[in-house]
Coordinates of C-alpha atoms and ligand atoms in Angstrom, one line a residue:
X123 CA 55.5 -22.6 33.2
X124 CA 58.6 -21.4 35.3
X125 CA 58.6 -20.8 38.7
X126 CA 60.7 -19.7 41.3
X127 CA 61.1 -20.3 44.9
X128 CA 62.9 -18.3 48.0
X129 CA 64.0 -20.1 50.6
X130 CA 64.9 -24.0 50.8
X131 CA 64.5 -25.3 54.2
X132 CA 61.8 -28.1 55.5
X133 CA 59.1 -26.9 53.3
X134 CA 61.4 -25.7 50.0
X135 CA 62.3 -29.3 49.7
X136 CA 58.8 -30.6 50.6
X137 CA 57.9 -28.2 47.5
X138 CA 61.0 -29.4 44.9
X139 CA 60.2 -33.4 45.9
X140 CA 56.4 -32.9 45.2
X141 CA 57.4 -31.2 41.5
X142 CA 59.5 -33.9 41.2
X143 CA 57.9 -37.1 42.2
X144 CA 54.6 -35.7 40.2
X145 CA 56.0 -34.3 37.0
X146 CA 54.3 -36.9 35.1
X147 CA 50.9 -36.4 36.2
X148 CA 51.4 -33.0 36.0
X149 CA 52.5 -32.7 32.7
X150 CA 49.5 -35.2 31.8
X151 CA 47.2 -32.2 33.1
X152 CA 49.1 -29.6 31.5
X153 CA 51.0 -28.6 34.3
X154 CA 54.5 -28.1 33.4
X155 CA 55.8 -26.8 36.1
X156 CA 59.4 -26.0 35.9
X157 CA 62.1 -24.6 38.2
X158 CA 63.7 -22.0 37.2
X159 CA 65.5 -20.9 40.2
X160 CA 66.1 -20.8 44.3
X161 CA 67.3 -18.5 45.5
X162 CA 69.0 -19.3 49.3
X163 CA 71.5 -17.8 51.8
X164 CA 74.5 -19.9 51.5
X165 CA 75.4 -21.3 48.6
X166 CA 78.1 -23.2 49.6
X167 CA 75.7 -25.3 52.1
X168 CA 75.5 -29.1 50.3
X169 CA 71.9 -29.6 49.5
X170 CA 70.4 -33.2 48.2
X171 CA 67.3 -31.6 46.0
X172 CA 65.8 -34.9 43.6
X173 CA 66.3 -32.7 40.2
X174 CA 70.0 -32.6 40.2
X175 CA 70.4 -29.6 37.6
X176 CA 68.7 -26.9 39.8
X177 CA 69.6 -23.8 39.5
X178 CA 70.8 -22.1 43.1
X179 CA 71.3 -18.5 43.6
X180 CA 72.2 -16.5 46.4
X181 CA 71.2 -13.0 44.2
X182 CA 67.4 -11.8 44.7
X183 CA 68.2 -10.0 41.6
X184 CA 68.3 -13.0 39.5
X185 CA 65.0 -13.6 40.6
X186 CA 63.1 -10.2 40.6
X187 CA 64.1 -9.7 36.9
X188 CA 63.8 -13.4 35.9
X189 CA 60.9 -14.5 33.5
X190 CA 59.3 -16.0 35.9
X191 CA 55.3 -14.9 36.7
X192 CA 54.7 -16.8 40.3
X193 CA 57.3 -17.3 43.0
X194 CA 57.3 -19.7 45.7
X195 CA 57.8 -17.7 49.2
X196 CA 59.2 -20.5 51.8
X197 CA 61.6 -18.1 54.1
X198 CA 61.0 -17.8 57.8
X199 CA 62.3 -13.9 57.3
X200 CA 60.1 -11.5 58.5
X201 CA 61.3 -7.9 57.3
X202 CA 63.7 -8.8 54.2
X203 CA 61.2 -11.4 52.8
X204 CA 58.6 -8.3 53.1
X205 CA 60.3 -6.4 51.1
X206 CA 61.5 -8.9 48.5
X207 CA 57.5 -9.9 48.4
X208 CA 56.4 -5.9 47.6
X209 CA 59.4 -5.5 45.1
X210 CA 58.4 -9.3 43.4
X211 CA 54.4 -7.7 43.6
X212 CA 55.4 -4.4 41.4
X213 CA 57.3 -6.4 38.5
X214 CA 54.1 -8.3 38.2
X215 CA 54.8 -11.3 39.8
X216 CA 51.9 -13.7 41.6
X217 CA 53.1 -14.8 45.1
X218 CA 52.6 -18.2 46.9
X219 CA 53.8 -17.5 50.3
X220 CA 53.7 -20.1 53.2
X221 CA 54.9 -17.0 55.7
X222 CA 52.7 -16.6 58.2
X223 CA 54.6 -13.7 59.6
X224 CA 55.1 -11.6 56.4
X225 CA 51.2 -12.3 55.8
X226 CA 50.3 -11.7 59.4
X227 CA 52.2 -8.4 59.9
X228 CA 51.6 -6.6 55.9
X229 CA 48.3 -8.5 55.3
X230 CA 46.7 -5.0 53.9
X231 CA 49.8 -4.0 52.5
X232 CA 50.0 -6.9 50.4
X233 CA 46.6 -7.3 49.3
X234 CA 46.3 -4.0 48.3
X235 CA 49.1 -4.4 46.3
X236 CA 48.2 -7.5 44.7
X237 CA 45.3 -5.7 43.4
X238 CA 47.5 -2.9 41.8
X239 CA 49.6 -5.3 40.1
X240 CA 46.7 -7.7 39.3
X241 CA 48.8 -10.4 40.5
X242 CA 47.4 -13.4 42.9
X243 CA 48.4 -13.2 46.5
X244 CA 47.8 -17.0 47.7
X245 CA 48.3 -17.9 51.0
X246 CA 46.8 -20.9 51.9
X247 CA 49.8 -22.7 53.7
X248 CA 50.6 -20.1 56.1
X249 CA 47.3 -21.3 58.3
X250 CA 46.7 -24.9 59.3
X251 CA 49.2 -26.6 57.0
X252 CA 47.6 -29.2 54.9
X253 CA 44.0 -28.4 56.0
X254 CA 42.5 -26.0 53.5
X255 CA 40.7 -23.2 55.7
X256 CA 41.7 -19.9 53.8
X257 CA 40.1 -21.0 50.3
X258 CA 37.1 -22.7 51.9
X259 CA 36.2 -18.8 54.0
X260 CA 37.1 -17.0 51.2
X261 CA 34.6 -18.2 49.1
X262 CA 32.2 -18.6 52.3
X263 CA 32.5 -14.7 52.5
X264 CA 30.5 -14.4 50.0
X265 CA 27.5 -15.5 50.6
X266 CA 27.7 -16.2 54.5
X267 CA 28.8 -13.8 57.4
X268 CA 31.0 -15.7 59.4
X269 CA 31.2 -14.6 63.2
X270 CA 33.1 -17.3 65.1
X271 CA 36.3 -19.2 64.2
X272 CA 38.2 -21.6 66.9
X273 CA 40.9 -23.7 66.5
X274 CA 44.2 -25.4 67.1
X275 CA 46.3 -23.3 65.0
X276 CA 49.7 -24.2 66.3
X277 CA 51.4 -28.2 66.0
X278 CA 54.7 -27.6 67.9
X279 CA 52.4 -26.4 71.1
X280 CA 49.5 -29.2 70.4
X281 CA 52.0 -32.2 70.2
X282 CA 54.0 -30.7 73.3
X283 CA 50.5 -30.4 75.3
X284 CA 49.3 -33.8 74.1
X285 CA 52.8 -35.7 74.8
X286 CA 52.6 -33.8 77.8
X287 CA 49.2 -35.5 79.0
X288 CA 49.2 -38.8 77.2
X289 CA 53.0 -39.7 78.1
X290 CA 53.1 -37.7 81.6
X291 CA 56.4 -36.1 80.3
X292 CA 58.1 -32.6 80.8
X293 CA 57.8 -29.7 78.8
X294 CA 61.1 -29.6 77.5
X295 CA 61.5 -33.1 76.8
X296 CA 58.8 -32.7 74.5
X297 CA 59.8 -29.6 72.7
X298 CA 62.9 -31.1 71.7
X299 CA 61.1 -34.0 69.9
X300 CA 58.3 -31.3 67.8
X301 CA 61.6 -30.0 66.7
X302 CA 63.1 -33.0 65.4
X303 CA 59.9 -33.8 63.7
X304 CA 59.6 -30.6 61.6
X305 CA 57.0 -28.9 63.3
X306 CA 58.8 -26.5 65.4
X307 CA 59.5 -22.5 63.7
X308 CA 64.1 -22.2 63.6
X309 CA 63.3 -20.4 66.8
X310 CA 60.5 -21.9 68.7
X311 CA 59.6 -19.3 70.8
X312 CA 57.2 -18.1 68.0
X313 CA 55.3 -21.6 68.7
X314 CA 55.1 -22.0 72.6
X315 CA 55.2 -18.1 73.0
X316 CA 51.7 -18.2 71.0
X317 CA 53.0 -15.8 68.6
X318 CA 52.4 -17.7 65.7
X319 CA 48.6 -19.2 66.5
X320 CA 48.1 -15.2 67.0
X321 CA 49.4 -14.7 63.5
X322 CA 47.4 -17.1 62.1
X323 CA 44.3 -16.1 63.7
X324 CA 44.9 -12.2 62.9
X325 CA 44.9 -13.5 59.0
X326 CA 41.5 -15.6 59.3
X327 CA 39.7 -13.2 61.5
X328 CA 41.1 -9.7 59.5
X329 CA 39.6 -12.1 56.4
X330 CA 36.2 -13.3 57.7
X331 CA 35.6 -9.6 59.3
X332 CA 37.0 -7.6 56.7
X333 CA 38.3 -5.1 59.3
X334 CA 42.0 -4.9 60.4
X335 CA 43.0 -6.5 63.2
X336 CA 46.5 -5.6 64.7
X337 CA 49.0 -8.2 65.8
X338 CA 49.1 -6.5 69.4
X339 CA 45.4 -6.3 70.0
X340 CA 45.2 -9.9 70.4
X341 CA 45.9 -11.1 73.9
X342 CA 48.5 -13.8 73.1
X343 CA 49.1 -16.3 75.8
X344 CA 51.3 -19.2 75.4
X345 CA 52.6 -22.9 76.8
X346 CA 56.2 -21.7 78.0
X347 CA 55.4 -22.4 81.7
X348 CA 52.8 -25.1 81.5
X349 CA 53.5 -27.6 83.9
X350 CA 52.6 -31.3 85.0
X351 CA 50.9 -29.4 87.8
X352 CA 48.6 -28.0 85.7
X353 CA 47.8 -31.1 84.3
X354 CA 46.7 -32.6 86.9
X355 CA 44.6 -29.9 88.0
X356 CA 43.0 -29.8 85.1
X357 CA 42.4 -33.8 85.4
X358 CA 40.9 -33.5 89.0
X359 CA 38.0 -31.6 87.4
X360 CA 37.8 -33.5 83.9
X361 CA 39.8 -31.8 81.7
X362 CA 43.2 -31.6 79.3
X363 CA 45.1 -28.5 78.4
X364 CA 45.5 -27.4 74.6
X365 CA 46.3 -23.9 72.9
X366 CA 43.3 -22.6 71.2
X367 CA 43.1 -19.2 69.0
X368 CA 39.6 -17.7 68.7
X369 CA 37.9 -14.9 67.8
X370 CA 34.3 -13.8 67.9
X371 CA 32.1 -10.6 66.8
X372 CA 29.5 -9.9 69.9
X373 CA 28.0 -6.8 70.0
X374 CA 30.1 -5.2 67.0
X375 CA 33.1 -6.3 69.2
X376 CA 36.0 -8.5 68.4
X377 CA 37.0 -11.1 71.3
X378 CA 40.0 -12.5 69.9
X379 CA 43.4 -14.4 71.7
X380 CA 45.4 -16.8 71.7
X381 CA 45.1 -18.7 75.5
X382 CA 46.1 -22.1 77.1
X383 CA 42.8 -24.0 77.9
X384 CA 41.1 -26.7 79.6
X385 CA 39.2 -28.9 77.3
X386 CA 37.3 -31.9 78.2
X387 CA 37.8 -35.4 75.8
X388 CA 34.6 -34.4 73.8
X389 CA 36.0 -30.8 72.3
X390 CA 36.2 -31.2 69.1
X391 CA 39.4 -29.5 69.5
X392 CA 41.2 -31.7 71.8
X393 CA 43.5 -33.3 69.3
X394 CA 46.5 -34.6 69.6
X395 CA 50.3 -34.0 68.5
X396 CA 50.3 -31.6 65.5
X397 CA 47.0 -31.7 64.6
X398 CA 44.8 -29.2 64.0
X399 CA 41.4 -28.1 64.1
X400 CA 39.4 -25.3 63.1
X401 CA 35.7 -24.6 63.6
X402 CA 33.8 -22.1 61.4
X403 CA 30.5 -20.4 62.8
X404 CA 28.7 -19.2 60.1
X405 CA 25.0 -17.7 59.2
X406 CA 24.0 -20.1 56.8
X407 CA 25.3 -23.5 58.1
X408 CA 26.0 -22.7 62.0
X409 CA 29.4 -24.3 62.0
X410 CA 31.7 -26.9 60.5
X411 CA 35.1 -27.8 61.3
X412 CA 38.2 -29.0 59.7
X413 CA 41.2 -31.1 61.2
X414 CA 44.1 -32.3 59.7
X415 CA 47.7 -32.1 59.5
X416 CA 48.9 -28.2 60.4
X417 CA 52.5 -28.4 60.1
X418 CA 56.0 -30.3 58.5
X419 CA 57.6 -30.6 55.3
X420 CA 54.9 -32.6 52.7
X421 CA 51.9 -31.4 54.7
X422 CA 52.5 -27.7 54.5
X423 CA 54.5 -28.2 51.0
X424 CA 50.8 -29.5 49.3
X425 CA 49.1 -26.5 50.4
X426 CA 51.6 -24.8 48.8
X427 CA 51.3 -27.1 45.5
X428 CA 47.4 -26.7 45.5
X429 CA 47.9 -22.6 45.6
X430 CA 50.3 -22.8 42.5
X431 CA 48.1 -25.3 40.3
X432 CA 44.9 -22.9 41.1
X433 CA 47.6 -20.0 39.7
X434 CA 48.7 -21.9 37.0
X435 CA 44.5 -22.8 36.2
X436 CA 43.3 -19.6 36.3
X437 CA 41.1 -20.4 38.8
X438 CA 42.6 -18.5 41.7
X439 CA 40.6 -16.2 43.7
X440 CA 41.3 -13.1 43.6
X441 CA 42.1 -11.0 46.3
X442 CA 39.0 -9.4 47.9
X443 CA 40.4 -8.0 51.3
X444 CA 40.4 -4.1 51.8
X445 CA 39.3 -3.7 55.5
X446 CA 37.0 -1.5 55.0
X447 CA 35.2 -2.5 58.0
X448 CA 36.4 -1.7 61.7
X449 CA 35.7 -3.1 64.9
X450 CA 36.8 -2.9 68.2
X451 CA 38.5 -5.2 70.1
X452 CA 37.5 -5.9 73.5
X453 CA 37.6 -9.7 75.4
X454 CA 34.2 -8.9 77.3
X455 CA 32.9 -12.1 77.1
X456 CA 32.8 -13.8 80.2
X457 CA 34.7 -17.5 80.9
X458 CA 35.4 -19.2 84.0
X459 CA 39.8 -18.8 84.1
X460 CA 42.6 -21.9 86.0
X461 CA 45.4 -19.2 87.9
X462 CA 48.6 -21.2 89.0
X463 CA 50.3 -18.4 91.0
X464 CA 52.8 -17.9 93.6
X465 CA 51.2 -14.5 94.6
X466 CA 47.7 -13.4 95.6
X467 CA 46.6 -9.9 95.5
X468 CA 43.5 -8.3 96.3
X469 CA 42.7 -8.0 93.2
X470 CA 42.9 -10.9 92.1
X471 CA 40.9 -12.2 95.8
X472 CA 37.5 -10.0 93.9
X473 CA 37.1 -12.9 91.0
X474 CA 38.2 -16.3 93.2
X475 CA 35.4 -19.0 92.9
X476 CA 37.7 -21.7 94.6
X477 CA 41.2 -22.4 95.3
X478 CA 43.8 -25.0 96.3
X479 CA 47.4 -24.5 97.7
X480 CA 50.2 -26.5 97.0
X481 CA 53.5 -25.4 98.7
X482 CA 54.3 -21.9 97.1
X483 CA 51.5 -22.3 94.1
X484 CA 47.8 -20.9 94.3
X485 CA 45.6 -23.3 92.2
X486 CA 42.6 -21.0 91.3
X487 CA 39.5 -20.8 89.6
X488 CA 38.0 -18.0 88.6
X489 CA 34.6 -17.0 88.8
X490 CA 33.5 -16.0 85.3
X491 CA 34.7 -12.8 84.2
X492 CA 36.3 -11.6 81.1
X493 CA 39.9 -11.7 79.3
X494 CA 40.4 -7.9 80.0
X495 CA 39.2 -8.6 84.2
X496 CA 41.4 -11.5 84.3
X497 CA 44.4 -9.8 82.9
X498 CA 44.0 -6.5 84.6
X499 CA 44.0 -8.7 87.8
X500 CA 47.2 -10.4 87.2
X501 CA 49.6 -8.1 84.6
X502 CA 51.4 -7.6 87.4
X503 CA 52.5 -11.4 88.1
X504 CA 56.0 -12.8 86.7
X505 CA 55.2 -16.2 87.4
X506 CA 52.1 -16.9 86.5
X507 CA 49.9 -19.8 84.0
X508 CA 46.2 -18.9 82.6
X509 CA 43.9 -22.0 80.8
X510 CA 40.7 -20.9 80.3
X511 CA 38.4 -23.2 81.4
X512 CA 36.2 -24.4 78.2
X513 CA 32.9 -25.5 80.2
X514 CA 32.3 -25.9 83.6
X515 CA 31.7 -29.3 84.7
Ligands
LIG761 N1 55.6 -24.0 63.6 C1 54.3 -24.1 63.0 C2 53.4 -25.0 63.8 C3 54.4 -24.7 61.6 O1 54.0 -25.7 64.7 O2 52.2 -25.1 63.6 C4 53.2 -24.6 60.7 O3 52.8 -23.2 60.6

């Protein structure tokens, strides 16, 4: 079987030295996998892959009318890989893709054209890495409504947050380490800005809810200004900071964002560098959770490899998704919210439970109120940190 993949950064080679290392085994379970090409942006960059004859090409072309029936989508592009993944989709091509932002942004796009083509659309290793959630939910859907799903979604932010409080050091001596480590997006901003736990939450919650969910509906929130301030704040009262996504259906409403918060040491959530978790409410079991590895080379590379054998099997599910439901979104569900702010207005004075001063900063919490009170009392603020506040102790 030939295969192709596009892109050969961190998880490209995590990819080529799995094939590799396992060719044996594979072949011993039929699964002769074999690379046909890769297609990268600079072929004169000097690249170390384990199969020495690979074939490197710099020409989509090559591998859009290439023999090829499943190619390996490993770019961090958002708007050329799109298009390279639709035109890959009409020549009949199955697609393993671990792009969260290609799947996030055309999610209906590109199931509906997976069904046209009859090819497979897999995606498990855009969400949570190594940790299989989207295969487990997809065959959850069809027997057991789902309602709830929260979860650490994001390892560059988790190990930053975690260093943070375990090793009482600075945001941006942290950052620089998840980047050395593999975890980090080529720009990070996507990781500490939230913007890629809201990706990843938009695909699980548009799945579980069959209903679109768009990217700028969910309030997105991230670590950016988190400081060792806040940390102790959220100590004094029994608690940790991490970056949880969420989403749950109340009252034929979505409640769905991506927010800093405080989490005491028995969350099942409250894990440390780039591990994630994800809990699953559903109507037939109440909830289970997963936690594992959500990001770097070999972790996200084996989701990738577990995609392609299920491919290769014929065993694949097929895509289902056509969001023919629709719900509205609205954050009415009412939490207790941590404010560090430098201004105080009166609207923001109407939802004060307590406070504490230090120097310029207002250390607040909130009485409980919802998402859309909270932000409506504070989109005005440039300097400003939210966590919301798990349980109240
Ligand atoms: N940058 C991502 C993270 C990689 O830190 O979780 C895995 O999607």
């Amino acid at each position: 079987m030939k295969i192709a993949i596009m892109g050969f950064g961190t998880v490209g080679c995590g990819v080529e030295e799995i094939l590799y290392k396992k060719r044996k085994s594979l072949i011993k379970n039929n699964f002769d996998i074999q690379i046909d090409k890769i297609l990268i942006k600079n072929t004169d960059k000097q690249r170390f892959p384990h199969q020495k004859d690979l074939v490197f090409t710099d020409d989509f072309d090559e591998v859009l009318n290439s023999d090829v029936d499943t190619v390996i989508d490993v770019t961090s592009s958002l708007e050329e890989t799109h298009e390279r993944i639709v035109a890959l989709m009409n020549a009949g091509k199955n697609i393993v893709t671990a792009n969260k932002a290609v799947v996030s942004k055309y999610f209906e796009e590109l199931n509906e054209l997976a069904v046209k083509n009859d090819v497979y659309f897999s995606y498990e290793a855009s969400v949570a890495g190594a940790i299989p959630v989207i295969h487990p939910i997809m065959e959850e859907i069809f027997f057991s409504d789902m309602n709830k799903i929260y979860g650490i979604l994001n390892g560059t932010s988790n190990y930053i947050l975690s260093k943070m409080e375990t090793e009482g050091l600075s945001y941006d001596e942290v950052l620089k380490k998840a980047q050395d480590l593999g975890y980090a997006e080529a720009d990070p901003t996507a990781d500490v800005g939230g913007l890629d736990a809201m990706r990843k939450i938009r695909i699980v919650s548009s799945l579980i809810y069959n209903s679109k969910i768009n990217e700028e509906d969910i309030f997105t929130f991230g670590i950016s200004n988190v400081t060792k301030t806040d940390f102790e704040f959220a100590k004094n009262l029994g608690y940790s900071i991490r970056l949880l996504a969420k989403c749950a259906l109340e009252a034929n409403n979505i409640n769905i964002s991506v927010i800093p918060t405080f989490v005491a040491d028995d969350f099942f959530a409250k894990t440390f560098e780039g591990t994630n978790a994800i809990k699953v409410w559903g109507e037939n079991f109440n909830s289970y959770e997963f936690k594992g590895p959500g990001a770097g080379k070999l972790e996200t590379a084996d989701a990738i490899m577990r995609d392609l054998l299920r491919i290769l099997a014929k065993r694949e599910i097929k895509t289902f998704y056509d969001a023919t439901n629709s719900f509205e979104v609205e954050n009415n569900i009412k939490h207790k919210f941590y404010i560090r702010t430098t201004e105080v207005t009166d609207g923001l004075k109407n939802i004060i439970d307590r406070e504490k001063t230090s120097g310029e900063n207002h250390m607040i919490v909130t009485k409980k109120v919802s998402l859309d009170e909270l932000t409506s009392a504070i989109e005005k603020f440039d300097q400003v940190f939210i966590s919301e506040i798990e349980e109240e102790k």
